[in-house]
Short mmCIF file of C-alpha atoms and ligand atoms in Angstrom, two decimals:
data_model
loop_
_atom_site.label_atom_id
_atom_site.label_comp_id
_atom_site.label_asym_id
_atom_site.label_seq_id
_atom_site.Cartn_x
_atom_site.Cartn_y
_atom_site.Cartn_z
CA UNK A 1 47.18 -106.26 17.19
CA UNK A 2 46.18 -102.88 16.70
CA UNK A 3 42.74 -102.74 16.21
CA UNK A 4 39.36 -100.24 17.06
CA UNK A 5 36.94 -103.24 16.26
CA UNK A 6 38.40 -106.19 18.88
CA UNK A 7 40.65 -104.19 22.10
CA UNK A 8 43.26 -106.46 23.70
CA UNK A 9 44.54 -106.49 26.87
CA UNK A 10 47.68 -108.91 29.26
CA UNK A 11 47.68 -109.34 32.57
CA UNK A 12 49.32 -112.29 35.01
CA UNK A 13 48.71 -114.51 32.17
CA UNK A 14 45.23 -113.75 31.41
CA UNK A 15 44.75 -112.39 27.43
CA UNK A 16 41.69 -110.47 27.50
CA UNK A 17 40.12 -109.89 24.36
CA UNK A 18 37.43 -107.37 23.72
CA UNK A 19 34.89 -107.25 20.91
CA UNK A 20 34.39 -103.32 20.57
CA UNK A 21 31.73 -102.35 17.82
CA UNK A 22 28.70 -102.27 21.07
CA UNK A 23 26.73 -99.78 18.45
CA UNK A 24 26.09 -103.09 16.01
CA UNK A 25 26.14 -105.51 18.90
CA UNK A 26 29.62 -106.50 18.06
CA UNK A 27 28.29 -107.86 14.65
CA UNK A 28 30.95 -109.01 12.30
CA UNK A 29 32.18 -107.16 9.93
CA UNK A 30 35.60 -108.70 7.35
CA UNK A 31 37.86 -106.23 9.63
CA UNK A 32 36.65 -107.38 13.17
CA UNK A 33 36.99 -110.84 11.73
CA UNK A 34 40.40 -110.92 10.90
CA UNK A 35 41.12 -108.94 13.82
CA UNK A 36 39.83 -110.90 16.02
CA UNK A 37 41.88 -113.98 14.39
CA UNK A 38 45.28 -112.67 14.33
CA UNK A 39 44.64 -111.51 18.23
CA UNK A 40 43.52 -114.92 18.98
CA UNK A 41 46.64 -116.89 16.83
CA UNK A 42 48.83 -114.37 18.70
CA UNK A 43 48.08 -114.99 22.22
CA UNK A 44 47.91 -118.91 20.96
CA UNK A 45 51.26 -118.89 20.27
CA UNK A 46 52.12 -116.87 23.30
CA UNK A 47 53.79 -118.97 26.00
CA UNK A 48 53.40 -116.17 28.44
CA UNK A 49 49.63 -116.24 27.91
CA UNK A 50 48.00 -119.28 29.79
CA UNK A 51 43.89 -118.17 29.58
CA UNK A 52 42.17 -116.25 26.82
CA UNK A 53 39.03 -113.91 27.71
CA UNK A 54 36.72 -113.57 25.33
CA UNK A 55 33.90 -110.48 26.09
CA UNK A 56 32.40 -107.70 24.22
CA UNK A 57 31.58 -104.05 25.07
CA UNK A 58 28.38 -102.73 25.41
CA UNK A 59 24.95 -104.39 26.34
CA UNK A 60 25.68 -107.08 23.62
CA UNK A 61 27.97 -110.23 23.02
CA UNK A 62 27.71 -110.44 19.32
CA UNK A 63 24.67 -110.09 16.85
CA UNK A 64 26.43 -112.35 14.24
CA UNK A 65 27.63 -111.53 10.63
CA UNK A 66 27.01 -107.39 9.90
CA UNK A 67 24.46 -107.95 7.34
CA UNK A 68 25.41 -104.68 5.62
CA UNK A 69 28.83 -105.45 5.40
CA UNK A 70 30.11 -105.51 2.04
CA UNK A 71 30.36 -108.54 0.24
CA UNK A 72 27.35 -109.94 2.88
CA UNK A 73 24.75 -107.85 2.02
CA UNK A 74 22.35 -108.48 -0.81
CA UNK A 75 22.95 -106.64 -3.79
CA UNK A 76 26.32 -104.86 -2.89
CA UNK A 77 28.04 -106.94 -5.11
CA UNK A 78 28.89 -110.95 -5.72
CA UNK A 79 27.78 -112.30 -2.59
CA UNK A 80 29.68 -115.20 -1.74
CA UNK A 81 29.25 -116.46 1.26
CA UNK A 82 30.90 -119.38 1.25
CA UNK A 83 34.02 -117.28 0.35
CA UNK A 84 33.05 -115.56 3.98
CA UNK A 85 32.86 -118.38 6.11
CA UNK A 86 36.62 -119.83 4.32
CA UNK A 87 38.20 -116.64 4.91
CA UNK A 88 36.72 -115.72 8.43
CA UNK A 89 34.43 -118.22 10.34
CA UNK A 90 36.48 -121.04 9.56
CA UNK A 91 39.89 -119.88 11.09
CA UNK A 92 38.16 -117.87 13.44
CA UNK A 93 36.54 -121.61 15.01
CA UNK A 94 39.59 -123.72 14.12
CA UNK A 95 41.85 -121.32 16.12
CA UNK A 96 39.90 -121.16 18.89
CA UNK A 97 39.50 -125.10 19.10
CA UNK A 98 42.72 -125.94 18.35
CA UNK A 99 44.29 -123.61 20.69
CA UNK A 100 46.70 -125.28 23.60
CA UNK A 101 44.90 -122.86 26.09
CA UNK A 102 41.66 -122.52 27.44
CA UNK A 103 39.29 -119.61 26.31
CA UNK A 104 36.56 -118.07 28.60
CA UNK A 105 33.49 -116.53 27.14
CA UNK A 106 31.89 -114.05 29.08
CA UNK A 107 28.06 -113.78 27.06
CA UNK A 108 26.73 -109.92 28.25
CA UNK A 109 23.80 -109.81 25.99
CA UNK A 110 22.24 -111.31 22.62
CA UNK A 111 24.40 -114.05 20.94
CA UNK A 112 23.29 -114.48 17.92
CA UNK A 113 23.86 -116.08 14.27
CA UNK A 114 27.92 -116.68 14.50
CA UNK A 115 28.14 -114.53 17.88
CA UNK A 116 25.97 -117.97 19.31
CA UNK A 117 28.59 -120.33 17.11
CA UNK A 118 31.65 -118.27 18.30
CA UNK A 119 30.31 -118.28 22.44
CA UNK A 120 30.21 -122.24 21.64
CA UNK A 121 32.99 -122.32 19.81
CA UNK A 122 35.08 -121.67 23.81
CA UNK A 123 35.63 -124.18 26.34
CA UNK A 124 34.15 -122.39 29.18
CA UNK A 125 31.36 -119.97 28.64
CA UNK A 126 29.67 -117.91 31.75
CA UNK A 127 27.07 -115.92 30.78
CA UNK A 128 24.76 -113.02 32.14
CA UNK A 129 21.47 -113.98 33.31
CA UNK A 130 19.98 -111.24 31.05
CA UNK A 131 21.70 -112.73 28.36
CA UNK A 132 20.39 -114.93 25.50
CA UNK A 133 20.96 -117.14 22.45
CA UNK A 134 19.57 -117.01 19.30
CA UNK A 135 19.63 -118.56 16.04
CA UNK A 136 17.86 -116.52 13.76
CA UNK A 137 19.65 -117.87 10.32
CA UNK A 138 16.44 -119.08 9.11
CA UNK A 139 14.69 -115.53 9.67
CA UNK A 140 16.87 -114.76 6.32
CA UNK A 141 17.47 -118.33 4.95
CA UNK A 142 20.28 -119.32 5.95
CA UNK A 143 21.42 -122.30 8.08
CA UNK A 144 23.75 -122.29 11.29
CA UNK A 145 27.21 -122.08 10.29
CA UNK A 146 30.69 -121.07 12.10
CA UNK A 147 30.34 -124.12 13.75
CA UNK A 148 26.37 -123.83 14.44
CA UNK A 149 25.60 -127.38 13.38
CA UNK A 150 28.10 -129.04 14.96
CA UNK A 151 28.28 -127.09 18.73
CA UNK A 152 24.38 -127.24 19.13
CA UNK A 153 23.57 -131.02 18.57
CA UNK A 154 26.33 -132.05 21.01
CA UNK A 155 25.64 -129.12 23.88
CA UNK A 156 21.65 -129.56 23.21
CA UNK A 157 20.88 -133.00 21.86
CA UNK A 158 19.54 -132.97 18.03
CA UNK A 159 15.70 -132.08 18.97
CA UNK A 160 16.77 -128.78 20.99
CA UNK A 161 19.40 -127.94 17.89
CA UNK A 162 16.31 -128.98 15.37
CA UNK A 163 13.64 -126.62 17.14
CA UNK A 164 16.28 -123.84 18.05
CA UNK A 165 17.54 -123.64 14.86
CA UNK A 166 14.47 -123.84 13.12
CA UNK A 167 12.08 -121.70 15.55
CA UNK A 168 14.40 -118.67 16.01
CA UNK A 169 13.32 -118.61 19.50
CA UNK A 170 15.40 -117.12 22.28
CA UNK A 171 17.27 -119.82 24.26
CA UNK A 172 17.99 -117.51 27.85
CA UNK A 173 21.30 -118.14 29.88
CA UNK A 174 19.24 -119.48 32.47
CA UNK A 175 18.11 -122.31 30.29
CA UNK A 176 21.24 -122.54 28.78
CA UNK A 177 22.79 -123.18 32.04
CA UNK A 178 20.00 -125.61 32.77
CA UNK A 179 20.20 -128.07 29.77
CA UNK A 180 24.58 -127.88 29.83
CA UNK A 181 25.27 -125.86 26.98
CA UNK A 182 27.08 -123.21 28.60
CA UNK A 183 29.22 -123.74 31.68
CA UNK A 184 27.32 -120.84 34.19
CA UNK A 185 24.92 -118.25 34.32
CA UNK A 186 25.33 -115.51 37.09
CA UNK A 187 24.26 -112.29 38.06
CA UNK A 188 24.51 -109.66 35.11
CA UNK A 189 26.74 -107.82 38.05
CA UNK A 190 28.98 -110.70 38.33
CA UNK A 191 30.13 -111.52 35.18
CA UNK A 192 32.42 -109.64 35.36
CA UNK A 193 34.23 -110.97 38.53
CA UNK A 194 33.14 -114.91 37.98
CA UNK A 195 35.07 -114.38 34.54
CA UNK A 196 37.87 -113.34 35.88
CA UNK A 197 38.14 -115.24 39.12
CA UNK A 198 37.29 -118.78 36.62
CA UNK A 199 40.57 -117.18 34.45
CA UNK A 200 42.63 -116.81 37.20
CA UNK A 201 42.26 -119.87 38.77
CA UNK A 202 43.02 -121.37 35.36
CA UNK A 203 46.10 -119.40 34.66
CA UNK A 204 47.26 -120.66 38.76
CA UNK A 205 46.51 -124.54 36.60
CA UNK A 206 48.96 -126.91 35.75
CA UNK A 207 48.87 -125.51 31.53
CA UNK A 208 50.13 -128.81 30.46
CA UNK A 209 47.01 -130.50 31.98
CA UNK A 210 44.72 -128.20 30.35
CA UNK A 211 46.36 -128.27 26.63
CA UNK A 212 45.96 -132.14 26.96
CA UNK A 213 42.35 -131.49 28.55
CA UNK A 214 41.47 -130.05 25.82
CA UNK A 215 42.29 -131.72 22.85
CA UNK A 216 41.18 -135.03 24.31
CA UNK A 217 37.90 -133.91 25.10
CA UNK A 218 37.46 -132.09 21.82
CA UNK A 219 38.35 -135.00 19.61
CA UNK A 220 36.88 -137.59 22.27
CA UNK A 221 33.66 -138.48 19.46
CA UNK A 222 35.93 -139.66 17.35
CA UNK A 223 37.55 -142.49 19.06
CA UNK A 224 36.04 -145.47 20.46
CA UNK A 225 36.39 -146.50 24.48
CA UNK A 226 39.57 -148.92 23.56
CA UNK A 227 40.86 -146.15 22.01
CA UNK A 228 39.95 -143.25 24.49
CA UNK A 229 41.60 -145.68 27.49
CA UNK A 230 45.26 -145.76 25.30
CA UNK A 231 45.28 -142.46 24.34
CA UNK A 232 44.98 -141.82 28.10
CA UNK A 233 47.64 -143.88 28.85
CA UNK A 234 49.64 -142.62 25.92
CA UNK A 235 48.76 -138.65 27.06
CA UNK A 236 49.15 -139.66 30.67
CA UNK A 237 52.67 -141.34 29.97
CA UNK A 238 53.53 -137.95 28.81
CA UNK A 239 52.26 -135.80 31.81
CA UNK A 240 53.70 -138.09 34.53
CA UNK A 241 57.08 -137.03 33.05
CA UNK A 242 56.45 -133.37 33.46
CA UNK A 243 58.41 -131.22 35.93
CA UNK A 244 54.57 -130.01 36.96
CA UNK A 245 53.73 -133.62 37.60
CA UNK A 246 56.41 -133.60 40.19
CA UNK A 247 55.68 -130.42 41.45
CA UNK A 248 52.03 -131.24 41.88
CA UNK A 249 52.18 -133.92 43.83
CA UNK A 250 55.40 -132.75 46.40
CA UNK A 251 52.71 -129.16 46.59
CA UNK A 252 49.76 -131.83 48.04
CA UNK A 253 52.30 -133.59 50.18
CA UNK A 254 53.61 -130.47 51.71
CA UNK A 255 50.22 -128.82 52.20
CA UNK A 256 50.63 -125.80 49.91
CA UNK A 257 49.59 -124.65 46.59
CA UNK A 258 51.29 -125.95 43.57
CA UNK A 259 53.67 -123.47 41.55
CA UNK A 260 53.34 -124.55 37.66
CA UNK A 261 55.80 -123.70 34.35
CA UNK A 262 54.24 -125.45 31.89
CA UNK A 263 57.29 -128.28 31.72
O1 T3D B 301 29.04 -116.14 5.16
C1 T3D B 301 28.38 -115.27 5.72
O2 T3D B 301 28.77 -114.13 5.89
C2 T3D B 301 27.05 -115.62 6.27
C3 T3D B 301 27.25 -115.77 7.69
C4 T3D B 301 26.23 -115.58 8.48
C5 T3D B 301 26.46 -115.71 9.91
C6 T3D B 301 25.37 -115.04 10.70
O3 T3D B 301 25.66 -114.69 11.79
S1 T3D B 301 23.84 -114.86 10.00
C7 T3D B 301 22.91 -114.10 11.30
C8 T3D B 301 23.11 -112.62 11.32
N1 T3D B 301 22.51 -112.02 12.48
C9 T3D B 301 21.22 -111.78 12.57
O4 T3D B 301 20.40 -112.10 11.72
C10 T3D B 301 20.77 -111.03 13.80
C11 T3D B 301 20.18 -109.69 13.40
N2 T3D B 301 19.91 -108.91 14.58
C12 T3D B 301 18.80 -109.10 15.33
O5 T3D B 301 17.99 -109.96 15.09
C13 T3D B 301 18.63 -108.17 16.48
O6 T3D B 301 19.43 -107.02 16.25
C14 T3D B 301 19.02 -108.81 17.82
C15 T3D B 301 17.98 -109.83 18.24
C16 T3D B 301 20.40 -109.43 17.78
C17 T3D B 301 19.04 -107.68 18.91
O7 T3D B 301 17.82 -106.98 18.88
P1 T3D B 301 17.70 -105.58 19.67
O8 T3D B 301 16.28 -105.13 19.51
O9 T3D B 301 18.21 -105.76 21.05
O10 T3D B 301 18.70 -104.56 18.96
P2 T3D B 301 18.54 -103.86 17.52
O11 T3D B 301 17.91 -102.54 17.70
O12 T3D B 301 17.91 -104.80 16.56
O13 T3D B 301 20.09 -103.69 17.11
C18 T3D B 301 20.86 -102.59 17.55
C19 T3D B 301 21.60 -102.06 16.34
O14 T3D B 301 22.47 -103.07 15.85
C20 T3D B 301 20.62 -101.73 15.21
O15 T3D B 301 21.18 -100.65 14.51
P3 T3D B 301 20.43 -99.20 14.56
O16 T3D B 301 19.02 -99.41 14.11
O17 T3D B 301 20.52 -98.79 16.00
O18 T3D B 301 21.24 -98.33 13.65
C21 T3D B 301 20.70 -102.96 14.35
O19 T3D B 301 20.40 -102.74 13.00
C22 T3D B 301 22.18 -103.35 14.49
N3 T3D B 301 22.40 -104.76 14.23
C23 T3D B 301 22.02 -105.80 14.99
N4 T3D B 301 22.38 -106.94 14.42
C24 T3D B 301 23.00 -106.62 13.29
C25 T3D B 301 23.01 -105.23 13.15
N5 T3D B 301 23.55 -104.61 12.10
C26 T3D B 301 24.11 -105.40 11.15
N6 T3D B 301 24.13 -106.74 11.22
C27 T3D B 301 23.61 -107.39 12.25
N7 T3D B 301 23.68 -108.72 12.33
#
């Protein structure tokens, strides 16, 4: 994970990981892409890792795709972009998603194009009340991708995603906040802290809980309410047989805060 484009960084079990390219707004270029991928699948796999921090340097979060980025732009070359979005934005979605871990996103500025798809793409995004989203595909005929057409219909409802999408228009954190797409939106001088007081508390969390958290809530549209009540059970069966299960419930008993391992 050596890297100029995306900076990464360990600490008490909180991966932080840094898009660095603030003089393009952290647009994407095929390096920062698969940069960004292998640090994510890394601190995936990483058992000693229990929260990922997603935030970006500078006064943006990410202006999307680098448009002049070879193999992107118009004219410098075959343009394929469906060969972009199967080598990057696909992975780069599907890891984050599929990850046993929660991710934080901590929006500082503009999220735009995929920057927008990528902040949605996280399970708990806090953003700056400066900050805003955008989906400005259409400005050069192109739809939302990296996820865009799937994340906005369910955060938004399908008219917001229709007139966001379509419009261009700036969707600010506050309003983000305000219609559930996005988890908080603070101070621009507490980001910062809420971030990583939010990925502390989860990295204190029972890690078991939150990997099963997660993948039943991500894959909840696809089952029906008989089968969301026995995959509980069946995912609850499981966790009740966990050493943290045990642990949990003698920490309420004895009036003190739970010690987790992930077992
Ligand atoms: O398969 C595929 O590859 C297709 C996938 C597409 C996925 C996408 O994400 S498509 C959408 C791409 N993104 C955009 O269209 C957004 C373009 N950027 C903007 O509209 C504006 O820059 C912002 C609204 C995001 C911010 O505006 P502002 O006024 O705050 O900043 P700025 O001055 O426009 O940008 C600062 C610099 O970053 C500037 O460079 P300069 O003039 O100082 O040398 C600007 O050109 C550069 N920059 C911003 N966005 C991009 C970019 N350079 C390359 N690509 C960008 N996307």
């Amino acid at each position: 994970m050596n890297s100029k484009t995306v900076l990464t960084h360990v600490e008490e079990g909180v991966a932080t990981v840094t898009l660095n390219r603030p003089e393009r707004l952290n647009a994407f270029t095929a390096e920062m892409s698969t940069a960004l991928i292998s640090a994510m699948a890394a601190f995936s796999a990483d058992d000693t890792v229990r929260v990922l921090v997603l935030n970006a340097a500078g006064r943006g979060f990410c202006a999307g795709q680098d448009l002049s980025d070879e193999g992107v732009a118009p004219g410098s070359g075959a343009v394929d972009l469906g060969r972009t979005l199967e080598n990057y934005y696909i992975p780069l979605i599907e890891t984050i998603t599929s990850m046993p871990k929660p991710v934080i996103c901590a929006v500082n500025g503009v999220a735009a194009g995929a920057g927008a798809s990528l902040a949605l793409a996280c399970d708990l995004v806090v953003a700056a009340r400066s900050a805003f989203f955008l989906q400005p595909f259409a400005n050069i005929s192109l739809l939302p991708d990296a996820g865009g057409t799937y994340f906005l219909p369910r955060a938004l409802g399908t008219p917001l995603a229709l007139g966001y999408a379509m419009t261009g228009e700036r969707l600010p954190a506050e309003r983000a906040a305000a219609l559930g797409m996005i988890w908080k939106c603070v101070a621009d001088e507490e980001l910062a802290t809420t971030t990583a007081q939010l990925a502390k508390q989860l990295a204190r969390s029972a890690p078991l809980a939150l990997k099963a958290i997660k993948a039943a809530m991500r894959s909840s549209e696809t089952r029906s309410l008989g089968e969301a009540l026995r995959y509980e059970r069946d995912q609850q069966r499981m966790l009740g047989q966990t050493k943290d299960y045990a642990e949990g419930v003698r920490a309420f008993v004895e009036k003190r805060s739970a010690r987790f391992v992930g077992a």
